[in-house]
Short mmCIF file of C-alpha atoms (C1' of nucleotides) in Angstrom, two decimals:
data_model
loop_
_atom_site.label_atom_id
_atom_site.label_comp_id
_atom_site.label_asym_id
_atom_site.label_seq_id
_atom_site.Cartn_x
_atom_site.Cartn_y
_atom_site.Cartn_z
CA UNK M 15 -10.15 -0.99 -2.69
CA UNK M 16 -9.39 -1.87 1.02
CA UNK M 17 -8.37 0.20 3.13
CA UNK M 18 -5.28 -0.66 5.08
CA UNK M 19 -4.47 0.49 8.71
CA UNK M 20 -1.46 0.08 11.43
CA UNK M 21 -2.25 0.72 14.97
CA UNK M 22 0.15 1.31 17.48
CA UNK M 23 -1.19 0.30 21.06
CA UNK M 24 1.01 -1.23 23.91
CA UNK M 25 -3.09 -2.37 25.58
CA UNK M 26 -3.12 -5.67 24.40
CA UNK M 27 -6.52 -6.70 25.21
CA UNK M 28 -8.14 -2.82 23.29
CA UNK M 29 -5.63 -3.47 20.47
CA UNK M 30 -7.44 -7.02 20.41
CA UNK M 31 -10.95 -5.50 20.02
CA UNK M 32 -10.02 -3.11 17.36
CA UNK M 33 -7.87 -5.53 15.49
CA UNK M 34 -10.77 -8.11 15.45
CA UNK M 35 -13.89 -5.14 14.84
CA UNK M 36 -11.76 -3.49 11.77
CA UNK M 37 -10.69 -6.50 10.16
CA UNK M 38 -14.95 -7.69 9.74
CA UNK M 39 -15.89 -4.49 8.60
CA UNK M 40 -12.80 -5.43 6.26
CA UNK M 41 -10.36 -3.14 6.76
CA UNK M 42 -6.77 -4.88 6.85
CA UNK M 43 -5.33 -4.10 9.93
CA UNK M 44 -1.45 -4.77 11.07
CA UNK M 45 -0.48 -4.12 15.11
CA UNK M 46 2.82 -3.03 17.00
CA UNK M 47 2.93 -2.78 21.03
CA UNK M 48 5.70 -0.46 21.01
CA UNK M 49 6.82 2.63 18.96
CA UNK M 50 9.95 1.26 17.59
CA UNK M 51 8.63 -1.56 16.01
CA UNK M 52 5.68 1.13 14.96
CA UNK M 53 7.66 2.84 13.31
CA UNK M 54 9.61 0.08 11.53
CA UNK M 55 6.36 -1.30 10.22
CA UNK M 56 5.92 2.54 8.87
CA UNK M 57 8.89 2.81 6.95
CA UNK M 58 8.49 -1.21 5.18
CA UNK M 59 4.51 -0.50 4.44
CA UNK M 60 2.43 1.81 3.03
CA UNK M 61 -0.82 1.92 5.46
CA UNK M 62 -3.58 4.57 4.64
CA UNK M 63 -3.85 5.42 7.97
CA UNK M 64 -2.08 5.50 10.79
CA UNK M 65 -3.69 4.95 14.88
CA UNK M 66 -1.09 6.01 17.28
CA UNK M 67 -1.32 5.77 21.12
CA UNK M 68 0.00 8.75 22.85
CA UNK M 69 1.72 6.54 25.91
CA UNK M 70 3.66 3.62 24.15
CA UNK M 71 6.99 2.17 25.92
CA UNK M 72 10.35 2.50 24.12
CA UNK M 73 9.02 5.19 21.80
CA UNK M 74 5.76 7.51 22.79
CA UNK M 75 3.45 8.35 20.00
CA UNK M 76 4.12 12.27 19.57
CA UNK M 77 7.86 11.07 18.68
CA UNK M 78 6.94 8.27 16.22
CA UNK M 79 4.43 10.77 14.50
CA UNK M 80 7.58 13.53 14.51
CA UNK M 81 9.66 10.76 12.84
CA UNK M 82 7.18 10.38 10.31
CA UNK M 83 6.68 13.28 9.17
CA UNK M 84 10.55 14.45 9.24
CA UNK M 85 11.00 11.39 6.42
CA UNK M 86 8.43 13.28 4.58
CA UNK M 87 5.20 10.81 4.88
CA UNK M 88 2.19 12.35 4.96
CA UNK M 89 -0.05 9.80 5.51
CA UNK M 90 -2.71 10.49 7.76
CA UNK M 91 -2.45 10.42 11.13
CA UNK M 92 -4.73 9.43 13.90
CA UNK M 93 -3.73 9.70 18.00
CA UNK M 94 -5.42 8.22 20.47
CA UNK M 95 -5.31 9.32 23.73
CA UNK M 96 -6.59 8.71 27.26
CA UNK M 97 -5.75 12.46 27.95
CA UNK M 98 -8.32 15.27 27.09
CA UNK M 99 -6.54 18.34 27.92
CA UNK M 100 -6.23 21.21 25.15
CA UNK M 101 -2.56 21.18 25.80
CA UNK M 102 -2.62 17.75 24.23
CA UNK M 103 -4.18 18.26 21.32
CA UNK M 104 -2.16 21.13 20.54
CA UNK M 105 0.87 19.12 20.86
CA UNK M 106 -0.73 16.30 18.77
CA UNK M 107 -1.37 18.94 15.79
CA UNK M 108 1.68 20.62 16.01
CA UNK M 109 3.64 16.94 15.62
CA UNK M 110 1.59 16.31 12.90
CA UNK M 111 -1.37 14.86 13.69
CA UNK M 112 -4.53 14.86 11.44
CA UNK M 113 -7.61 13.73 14.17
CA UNK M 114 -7.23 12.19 17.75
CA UNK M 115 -9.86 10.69 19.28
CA UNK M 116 -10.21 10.42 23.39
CA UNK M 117 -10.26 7.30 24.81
CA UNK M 118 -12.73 5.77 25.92
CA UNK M 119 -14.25 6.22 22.39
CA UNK M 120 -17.03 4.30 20.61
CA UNK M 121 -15.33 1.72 18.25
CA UNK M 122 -17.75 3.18 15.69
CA UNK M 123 -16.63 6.39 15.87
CA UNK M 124 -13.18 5.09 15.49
CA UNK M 125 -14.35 3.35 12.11
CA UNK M 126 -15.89 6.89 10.90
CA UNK M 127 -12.79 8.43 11.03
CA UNK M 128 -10.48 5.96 9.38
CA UNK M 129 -13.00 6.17 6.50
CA UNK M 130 -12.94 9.84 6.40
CA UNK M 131 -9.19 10.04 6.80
CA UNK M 132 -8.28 7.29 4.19
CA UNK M 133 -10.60 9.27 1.86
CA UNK M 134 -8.69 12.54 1.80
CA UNK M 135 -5.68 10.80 0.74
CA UNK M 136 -7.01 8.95 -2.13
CA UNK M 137 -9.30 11.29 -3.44
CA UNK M 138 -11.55 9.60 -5.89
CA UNK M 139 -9.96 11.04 -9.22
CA UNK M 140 -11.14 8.70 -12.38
CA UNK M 141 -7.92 10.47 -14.18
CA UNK M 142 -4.67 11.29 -13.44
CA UNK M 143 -2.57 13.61 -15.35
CA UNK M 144 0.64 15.28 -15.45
CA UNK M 145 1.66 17.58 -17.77
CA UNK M 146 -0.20 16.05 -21.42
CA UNK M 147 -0.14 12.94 -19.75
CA UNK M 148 -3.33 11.07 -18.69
CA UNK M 149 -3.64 7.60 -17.12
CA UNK M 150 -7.62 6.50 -17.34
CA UNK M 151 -8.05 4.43 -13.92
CA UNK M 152 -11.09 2.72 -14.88
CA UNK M 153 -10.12 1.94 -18.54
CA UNK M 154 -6.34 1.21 -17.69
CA UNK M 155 -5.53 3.13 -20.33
CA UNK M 156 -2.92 5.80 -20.93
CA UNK M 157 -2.33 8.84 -23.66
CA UNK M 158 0.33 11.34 -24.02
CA UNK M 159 -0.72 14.43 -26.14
CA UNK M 160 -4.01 11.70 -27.96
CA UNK M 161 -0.88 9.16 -28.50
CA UNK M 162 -2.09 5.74 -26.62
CA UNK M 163 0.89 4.02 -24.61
CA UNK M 164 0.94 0.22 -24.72
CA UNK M 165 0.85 -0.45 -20.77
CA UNK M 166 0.90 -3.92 -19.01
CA UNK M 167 -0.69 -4.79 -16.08
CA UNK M 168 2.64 -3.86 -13.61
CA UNK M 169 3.80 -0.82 -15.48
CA UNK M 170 0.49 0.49 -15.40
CA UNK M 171 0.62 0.45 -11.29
CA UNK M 172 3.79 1.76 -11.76
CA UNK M 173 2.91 4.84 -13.79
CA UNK M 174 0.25 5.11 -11.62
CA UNK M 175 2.15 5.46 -8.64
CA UNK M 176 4.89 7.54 -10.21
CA UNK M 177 1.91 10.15 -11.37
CA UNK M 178 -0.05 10.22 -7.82
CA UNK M 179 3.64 11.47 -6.24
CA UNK M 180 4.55 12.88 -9.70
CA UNK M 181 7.52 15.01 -9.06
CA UNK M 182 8.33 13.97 -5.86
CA UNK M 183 10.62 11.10 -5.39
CA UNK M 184 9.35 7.57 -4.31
CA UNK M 185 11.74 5.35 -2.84
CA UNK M 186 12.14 1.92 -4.74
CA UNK M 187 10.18 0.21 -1.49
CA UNK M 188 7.33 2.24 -2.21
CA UNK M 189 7.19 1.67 -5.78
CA UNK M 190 7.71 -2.33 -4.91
CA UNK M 191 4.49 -2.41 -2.67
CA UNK M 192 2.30 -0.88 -5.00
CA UNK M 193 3.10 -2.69 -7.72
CA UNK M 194 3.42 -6.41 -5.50
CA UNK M 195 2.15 -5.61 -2.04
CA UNK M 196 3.67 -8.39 0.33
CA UNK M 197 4.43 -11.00 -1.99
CA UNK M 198 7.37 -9.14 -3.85
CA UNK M 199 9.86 -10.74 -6.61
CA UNK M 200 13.63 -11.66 -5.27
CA UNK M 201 15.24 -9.83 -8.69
CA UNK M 202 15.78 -6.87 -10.51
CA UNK M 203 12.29 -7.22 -12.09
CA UNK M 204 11.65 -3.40 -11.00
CA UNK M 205 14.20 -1.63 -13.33
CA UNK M 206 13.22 -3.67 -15.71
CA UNK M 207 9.85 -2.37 -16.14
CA UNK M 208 11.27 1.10 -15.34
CA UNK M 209 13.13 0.93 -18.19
CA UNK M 210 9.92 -0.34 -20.27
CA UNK M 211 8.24 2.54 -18.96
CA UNK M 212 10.40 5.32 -20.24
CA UNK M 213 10.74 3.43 -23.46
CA UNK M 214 7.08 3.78 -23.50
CA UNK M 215 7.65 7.99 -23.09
CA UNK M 216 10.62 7.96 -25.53
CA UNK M 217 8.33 6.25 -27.81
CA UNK M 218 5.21 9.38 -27.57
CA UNK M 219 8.15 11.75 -27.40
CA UNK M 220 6.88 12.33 -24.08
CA UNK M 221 8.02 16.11 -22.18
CA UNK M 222 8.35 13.78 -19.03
CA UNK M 223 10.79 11.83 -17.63
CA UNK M 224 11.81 8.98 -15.13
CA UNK M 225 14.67 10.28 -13.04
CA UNK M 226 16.50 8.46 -11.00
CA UNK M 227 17.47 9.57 -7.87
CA UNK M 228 20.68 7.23 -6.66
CA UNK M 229 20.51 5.68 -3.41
CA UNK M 230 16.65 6.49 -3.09
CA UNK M 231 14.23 5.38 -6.07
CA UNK M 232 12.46 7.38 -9.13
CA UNK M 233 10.66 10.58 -10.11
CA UNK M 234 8.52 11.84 -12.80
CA UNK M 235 8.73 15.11 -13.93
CA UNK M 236 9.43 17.34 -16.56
CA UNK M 237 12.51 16.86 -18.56
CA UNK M 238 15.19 18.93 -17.75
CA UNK M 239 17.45 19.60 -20.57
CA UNK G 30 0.79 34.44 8.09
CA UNK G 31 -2.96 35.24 9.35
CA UNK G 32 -5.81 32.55 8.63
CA UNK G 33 -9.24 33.47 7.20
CA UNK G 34 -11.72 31.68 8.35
CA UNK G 35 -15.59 31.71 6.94
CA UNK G 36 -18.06 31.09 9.71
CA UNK G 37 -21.96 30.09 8.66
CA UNK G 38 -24.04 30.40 10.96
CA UNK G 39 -28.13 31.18 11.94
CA UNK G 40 -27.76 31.71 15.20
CA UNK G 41 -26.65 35.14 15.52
CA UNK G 42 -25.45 35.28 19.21
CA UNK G 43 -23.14 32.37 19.09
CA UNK G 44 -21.74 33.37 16.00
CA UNK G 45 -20.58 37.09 17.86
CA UNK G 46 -19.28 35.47 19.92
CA UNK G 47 -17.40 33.07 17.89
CA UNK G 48 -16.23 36.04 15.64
CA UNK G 49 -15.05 38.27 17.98
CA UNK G 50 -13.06 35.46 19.97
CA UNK G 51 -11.13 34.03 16.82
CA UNK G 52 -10.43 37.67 15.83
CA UNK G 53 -8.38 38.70 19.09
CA UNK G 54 -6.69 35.22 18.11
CA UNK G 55 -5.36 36.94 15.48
CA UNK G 56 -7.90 34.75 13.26
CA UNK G 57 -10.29 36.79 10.82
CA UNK G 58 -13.24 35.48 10.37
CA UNK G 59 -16.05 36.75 7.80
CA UNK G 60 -19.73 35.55 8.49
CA UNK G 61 -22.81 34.59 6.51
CA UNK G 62 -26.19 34.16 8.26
CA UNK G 63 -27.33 30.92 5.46
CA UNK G 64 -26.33 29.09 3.06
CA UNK G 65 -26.74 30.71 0.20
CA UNK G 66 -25.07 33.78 1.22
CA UNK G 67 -22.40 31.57 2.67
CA UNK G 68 -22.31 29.77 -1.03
CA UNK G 69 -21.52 32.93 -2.41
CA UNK G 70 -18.99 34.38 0.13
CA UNK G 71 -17.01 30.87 -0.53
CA UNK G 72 -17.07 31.47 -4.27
CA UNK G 73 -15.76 35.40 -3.91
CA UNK G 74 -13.43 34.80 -1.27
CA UNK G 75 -9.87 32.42 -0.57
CA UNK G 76 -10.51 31.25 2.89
CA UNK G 77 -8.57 29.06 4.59
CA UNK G 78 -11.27 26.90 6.86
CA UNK G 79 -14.81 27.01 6.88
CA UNK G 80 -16.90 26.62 9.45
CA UNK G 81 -20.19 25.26 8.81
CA UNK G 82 -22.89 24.69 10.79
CA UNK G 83 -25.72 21.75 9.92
CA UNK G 84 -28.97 23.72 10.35
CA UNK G 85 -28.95 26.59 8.24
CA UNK G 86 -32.20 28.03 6.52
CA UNK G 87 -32.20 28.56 2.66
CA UNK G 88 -29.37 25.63 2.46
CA UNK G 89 -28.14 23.29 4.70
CA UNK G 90 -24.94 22.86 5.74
CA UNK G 91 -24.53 19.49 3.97
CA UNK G 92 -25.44 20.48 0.85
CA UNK G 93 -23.49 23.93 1.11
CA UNK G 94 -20.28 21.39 1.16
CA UNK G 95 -21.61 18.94 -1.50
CA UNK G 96 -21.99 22.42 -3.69
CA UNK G 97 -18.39 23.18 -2.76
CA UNK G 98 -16.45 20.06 -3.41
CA UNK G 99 -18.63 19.53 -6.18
CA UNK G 100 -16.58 22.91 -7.69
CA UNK G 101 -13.19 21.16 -7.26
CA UNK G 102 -12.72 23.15 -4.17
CA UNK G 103 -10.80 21.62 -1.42
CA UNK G 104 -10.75 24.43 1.20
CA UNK G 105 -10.54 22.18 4.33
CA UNK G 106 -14.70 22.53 5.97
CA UNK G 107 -15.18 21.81 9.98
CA UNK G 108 -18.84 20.74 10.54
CA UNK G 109 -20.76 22.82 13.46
CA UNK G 110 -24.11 20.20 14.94
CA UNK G 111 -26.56 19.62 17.37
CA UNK G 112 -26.38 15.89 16.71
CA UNK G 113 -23.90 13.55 17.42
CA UNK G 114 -25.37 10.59 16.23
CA UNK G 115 -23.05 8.60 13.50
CA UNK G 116 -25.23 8.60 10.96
CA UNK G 117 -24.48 12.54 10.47
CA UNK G 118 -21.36 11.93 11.09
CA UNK G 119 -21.11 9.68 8.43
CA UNK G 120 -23.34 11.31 6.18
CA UNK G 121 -20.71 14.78 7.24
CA UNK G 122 -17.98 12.97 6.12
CA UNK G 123 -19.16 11.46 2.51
CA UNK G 124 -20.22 15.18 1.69
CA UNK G 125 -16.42 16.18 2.10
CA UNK G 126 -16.21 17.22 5.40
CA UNK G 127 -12.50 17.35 7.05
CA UNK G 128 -13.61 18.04 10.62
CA UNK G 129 -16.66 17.61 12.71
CA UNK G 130 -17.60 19.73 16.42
CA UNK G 131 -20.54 18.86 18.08
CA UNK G 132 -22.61 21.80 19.89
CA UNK G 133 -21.79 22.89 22.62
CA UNK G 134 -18.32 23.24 22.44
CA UNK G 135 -15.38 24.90 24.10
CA UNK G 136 -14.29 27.91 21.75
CA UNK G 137 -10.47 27.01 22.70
CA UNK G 138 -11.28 23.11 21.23
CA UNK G 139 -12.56 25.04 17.86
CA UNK G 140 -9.37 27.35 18.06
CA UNK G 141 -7.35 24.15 17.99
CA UNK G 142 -9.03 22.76 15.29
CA UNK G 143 -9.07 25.26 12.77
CA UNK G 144 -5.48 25.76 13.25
CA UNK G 145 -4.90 22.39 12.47
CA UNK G 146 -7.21 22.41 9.44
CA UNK G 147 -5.18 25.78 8.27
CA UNK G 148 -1.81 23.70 8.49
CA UNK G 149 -2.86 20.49 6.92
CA UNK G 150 -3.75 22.99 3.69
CA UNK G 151 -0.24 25.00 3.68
CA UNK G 152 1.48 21.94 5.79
CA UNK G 153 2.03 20.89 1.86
CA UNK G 154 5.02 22.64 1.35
CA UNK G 155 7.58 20.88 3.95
CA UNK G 156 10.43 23.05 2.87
CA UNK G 157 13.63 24.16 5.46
CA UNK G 158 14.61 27.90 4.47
CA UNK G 159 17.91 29.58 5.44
CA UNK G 160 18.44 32.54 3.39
CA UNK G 161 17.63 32.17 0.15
CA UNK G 162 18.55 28.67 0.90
CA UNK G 163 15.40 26.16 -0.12
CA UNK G 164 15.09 22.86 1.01
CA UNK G 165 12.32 20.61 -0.53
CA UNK G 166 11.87 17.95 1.90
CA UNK G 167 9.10 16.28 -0.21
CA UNK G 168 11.00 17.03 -3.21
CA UNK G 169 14.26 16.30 -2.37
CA UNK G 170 15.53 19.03 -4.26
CA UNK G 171 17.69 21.96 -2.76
CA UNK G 172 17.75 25.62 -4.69
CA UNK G 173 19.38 28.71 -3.56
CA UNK G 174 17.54 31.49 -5.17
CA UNK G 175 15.77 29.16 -8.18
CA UNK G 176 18.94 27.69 -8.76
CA UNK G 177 19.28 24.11 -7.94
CA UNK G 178 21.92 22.42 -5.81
CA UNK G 179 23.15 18.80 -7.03
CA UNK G 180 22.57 17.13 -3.58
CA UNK G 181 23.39 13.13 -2.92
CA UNK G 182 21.47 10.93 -0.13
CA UNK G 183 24.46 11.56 2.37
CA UNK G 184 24.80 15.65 1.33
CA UNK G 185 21.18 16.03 1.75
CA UNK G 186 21.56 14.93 5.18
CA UNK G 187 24.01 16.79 6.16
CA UNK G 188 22.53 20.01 4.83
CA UNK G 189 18.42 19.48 6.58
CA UNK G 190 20.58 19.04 9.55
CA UNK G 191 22.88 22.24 9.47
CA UNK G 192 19.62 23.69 8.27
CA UNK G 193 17.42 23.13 11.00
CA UNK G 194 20.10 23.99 13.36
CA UNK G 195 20.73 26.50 11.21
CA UNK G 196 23.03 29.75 13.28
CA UNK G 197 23.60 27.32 15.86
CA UNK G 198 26.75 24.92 15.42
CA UNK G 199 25.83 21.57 15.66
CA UNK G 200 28.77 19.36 16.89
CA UNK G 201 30.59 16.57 14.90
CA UNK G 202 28.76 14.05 17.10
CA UNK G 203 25.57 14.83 16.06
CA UNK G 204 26.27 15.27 12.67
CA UNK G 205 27.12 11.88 12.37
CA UNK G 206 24.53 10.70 13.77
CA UNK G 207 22.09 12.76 11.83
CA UNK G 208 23.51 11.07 8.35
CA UNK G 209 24.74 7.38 9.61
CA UNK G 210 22.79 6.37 12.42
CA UNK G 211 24.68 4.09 15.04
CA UNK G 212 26.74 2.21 12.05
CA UNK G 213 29.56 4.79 11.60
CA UNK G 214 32.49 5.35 9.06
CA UNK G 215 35.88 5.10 10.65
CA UNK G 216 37.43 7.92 8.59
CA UNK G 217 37.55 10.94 7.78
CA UNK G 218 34.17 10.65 5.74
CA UNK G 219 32.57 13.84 7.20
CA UNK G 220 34.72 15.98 6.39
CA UNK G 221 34.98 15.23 2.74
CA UNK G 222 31.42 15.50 2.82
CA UNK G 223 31.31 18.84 4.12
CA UNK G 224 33.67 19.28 1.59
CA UNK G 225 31.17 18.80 -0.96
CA UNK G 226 28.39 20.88 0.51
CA UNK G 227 30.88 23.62 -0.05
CA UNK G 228 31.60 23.42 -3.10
CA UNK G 229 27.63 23.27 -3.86
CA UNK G 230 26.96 26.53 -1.93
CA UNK G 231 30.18 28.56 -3.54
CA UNK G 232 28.57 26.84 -7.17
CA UNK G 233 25.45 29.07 -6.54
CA UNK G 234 27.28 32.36 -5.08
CA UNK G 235 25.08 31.60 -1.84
CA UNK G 236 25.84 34.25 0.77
CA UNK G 237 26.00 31.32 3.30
CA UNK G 238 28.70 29.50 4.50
CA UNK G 239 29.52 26.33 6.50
CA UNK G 240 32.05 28.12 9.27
CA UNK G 241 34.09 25.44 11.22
CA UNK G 242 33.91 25.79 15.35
CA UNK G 243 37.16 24.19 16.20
CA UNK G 244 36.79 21.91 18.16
CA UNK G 245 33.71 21.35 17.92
CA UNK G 246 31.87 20.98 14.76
CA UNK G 247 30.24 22.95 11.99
CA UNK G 248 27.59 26.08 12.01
CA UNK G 249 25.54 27.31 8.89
CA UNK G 250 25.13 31.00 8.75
CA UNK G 251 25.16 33.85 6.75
CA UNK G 252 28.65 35.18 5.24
CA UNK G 253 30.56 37.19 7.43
CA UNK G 254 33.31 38.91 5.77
"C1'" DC S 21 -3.95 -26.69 -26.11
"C1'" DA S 22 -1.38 -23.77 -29.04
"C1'" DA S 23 -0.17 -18.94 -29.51
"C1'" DT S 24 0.92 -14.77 -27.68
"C1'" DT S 25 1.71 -11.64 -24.25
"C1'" DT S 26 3.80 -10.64 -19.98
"C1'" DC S 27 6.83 -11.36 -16.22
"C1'" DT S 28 11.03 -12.96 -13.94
"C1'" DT S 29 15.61 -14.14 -13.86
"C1'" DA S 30 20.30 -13.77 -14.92
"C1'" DA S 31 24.40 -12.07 -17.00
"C1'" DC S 32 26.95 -8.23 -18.22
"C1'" DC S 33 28.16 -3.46 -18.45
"C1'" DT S 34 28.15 1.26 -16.85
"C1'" DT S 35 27.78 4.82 -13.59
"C1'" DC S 36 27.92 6.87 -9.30
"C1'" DA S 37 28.45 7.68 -4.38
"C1'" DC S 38 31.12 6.81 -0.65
"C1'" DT S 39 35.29 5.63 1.68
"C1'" DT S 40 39.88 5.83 2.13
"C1'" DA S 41 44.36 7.59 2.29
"C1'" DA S 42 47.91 10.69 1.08
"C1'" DC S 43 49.19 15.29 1.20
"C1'" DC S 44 48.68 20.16 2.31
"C1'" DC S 45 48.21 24.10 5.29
"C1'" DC S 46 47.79 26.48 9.40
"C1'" DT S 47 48.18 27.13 14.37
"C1'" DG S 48 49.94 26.43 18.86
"C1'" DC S 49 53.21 24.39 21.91
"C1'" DT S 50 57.81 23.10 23.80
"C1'" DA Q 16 62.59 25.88 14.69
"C1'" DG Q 17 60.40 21.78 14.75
"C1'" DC Q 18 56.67 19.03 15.38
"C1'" DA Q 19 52.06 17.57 16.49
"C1'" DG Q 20 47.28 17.85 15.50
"C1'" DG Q 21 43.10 19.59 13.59
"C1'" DG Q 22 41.17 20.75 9.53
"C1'" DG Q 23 41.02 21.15 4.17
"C1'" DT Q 24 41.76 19.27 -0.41
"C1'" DT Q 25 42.33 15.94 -3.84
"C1'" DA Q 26 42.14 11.77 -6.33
"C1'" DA Q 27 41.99 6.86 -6.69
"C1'" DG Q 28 39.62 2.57 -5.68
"C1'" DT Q 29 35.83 -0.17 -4.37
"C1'" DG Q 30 31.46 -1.81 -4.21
"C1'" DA Q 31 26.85 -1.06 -4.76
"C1'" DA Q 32 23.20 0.65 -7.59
"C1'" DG Q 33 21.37 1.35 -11.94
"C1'" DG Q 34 20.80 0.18 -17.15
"C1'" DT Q 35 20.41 -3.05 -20.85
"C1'" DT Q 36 19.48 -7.16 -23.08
"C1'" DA Q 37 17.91 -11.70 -23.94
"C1'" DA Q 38 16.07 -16.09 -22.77
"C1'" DG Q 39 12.87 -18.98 -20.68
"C1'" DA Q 40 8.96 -19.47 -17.32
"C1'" DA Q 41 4.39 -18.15 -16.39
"C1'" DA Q 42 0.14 -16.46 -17.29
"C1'" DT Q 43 -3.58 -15.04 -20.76
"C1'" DT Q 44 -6.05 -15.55 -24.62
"C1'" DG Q 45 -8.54 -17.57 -28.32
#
DNA sequence: CAATTTCTTAACCTTCACTTAACCCCTGCT
DNA sequence: AGCAGGGGTTAAGTGAAGGTTAAGAAATTG
């Protein structure tokens, strides 16, 4: 799967070099020059990682990684900074920060780290499984309790999502972009395969449900009744 | 609460003085002098980081965290080396490694690290606690001892911001701004909300209340009559 | 290229959260 | 007393969000 990066940078010419160096080693790689529009990218994407300049105008980078994390995203984190003092770092970590990396660093290195960082997120399971439910990744298939559920193509990515965030709530946005990306239908397609999803559960007698959670999107857990 | 930290290392000096620094940081720290005593330590014990170095005699340090992934343990693992080339960095990495320090080092830069290692581990639980007031930021979910507040997108709000303010009263002002942003009801809104929150905390018996500064805005604190 | 599965769209209905406004109470001020 | 204003309570209305269904377009499959 490819990987897919933002970095935050208000250096035109670096962000340049890094845009241009990830993208051939084939990592997908989207730019902002300021914080603000940083962070908008943030909440209308779903990157694997994150590179975030420490001095950005409008919106410096400790802020825009405190923003992230206070709308509970946890994905990983990486700060750049021209500043090397302990003091720093500390401040990095405590914001929320997962690695930095001082500038001037070896592009390289910079590539290392995204790998290792969009690893620890994905975590190379073969099976997911929540409660009796199991979702085979590489067969695409799906059982509850040895029952088989009949899964196409998009509610498979949508189960899939639901059970890698399983009982946490994931806004409809999120669930749109895994299950389209960019190139997203202008309808109500998604509740529509919601709703074939949990007539796939009914169907096992599944102890699981889709909840919704108004204004916000949809969880999985265990039924409550 | 006080990290545990496993340190494997051969050479004896540096790791004295490694132990006995992270222990007046209020850090303890166990050591093994190889790998396979380090193996076994890791299997007995619940640390929180690992430190390990790359040259070790009976087992190296790569294989040591192969071994331990390899058992479905995800104890974060900082990598101690000589080298800095990339290949062991990469070659770190792919074995499972979270973190990476190439000898020498300052102690303070490995003090910062492992703190930040022992955070990303517990940093799971994102929760806001008042009392015996829960918030699950993740989750979304709010219970006052294990019973379960019904919270909607504005209440939520309104509650992780009396929360984190929590003793202090936070004025009307801010309030607003916490739940709509710039684009503001003209009413009376607020106050109905707060309204609501009420209700929720009286539902549960909670021996908080939302106490009205007049004047001025709203505090969350612990019942006073 | 026909048959079948899968996806999108649209129409319709239901539910829910939020706003609004009316009314109440209490307190302080003239 | 009377009245003004801040806050509390309640309930109705509105609009948006969610649920359901079916039909036809699109994509797969043999």
């Amino acid at each position: 799967m490819t990987i897919s990066v933002l970095l935050v940078e208000d250096d035109i010419d670096l962000a340049a070099t890094v845009v241009d160096y990830l993208e051939i080693e084939g990592i997908s790689c989207d730019h902002a020059a300021n914080g603000v529009q940083g962070l908008s990218l943030i909440d209308n994407n779903d990157y694997h990682v994150i590179l975030l300049d420490i001095n950005l105008p409008r919106l410096d980078g400790l802020s825009v990684c405190q923003k992230v994390r206070a709308s509970s995203d946890d994905t990983p984190i990486l700060m750049l900074t021209a500043r090397d003092s302990l003091k720093d770092k500390v401040a990095g970590f405590d914001a929320g920060t997962d690695d930095y990396l001082v500038k001037p660093f070896e592009i390289e290195e910079l590539l290392v780290r995204i790998i290792a960082l969009s690893k620890r997120r994905s975590g190379q399971a073969t099976s997911l499984n929540v409660g009796n439910l199991a979702l085979q990744l590489k067969a695409r298939t799906a059982t509850y309790a040895g029952e088989s559920l009949k899964l196409t193509p998009i509610t498979f990515k949508l189960l899939e999502k639901l059970m890698r965030e399983a009982t946490k709530p994931v806004t409809r946005n999120k669930l749109m972009l895994a299950v389209w990306g960019e190139d997203q239908p202008d309808s109500n397609s998604l509740k529509v395969h919601i709703h074939h999803l949990r007539k796939q559960l009914d169907k096992v007698n599944a102890n699981l449900s889709i909840d919704t959670e108004a204004g916000f999107g949809f969880v999985l857990r265990k039924k409550s009744p």
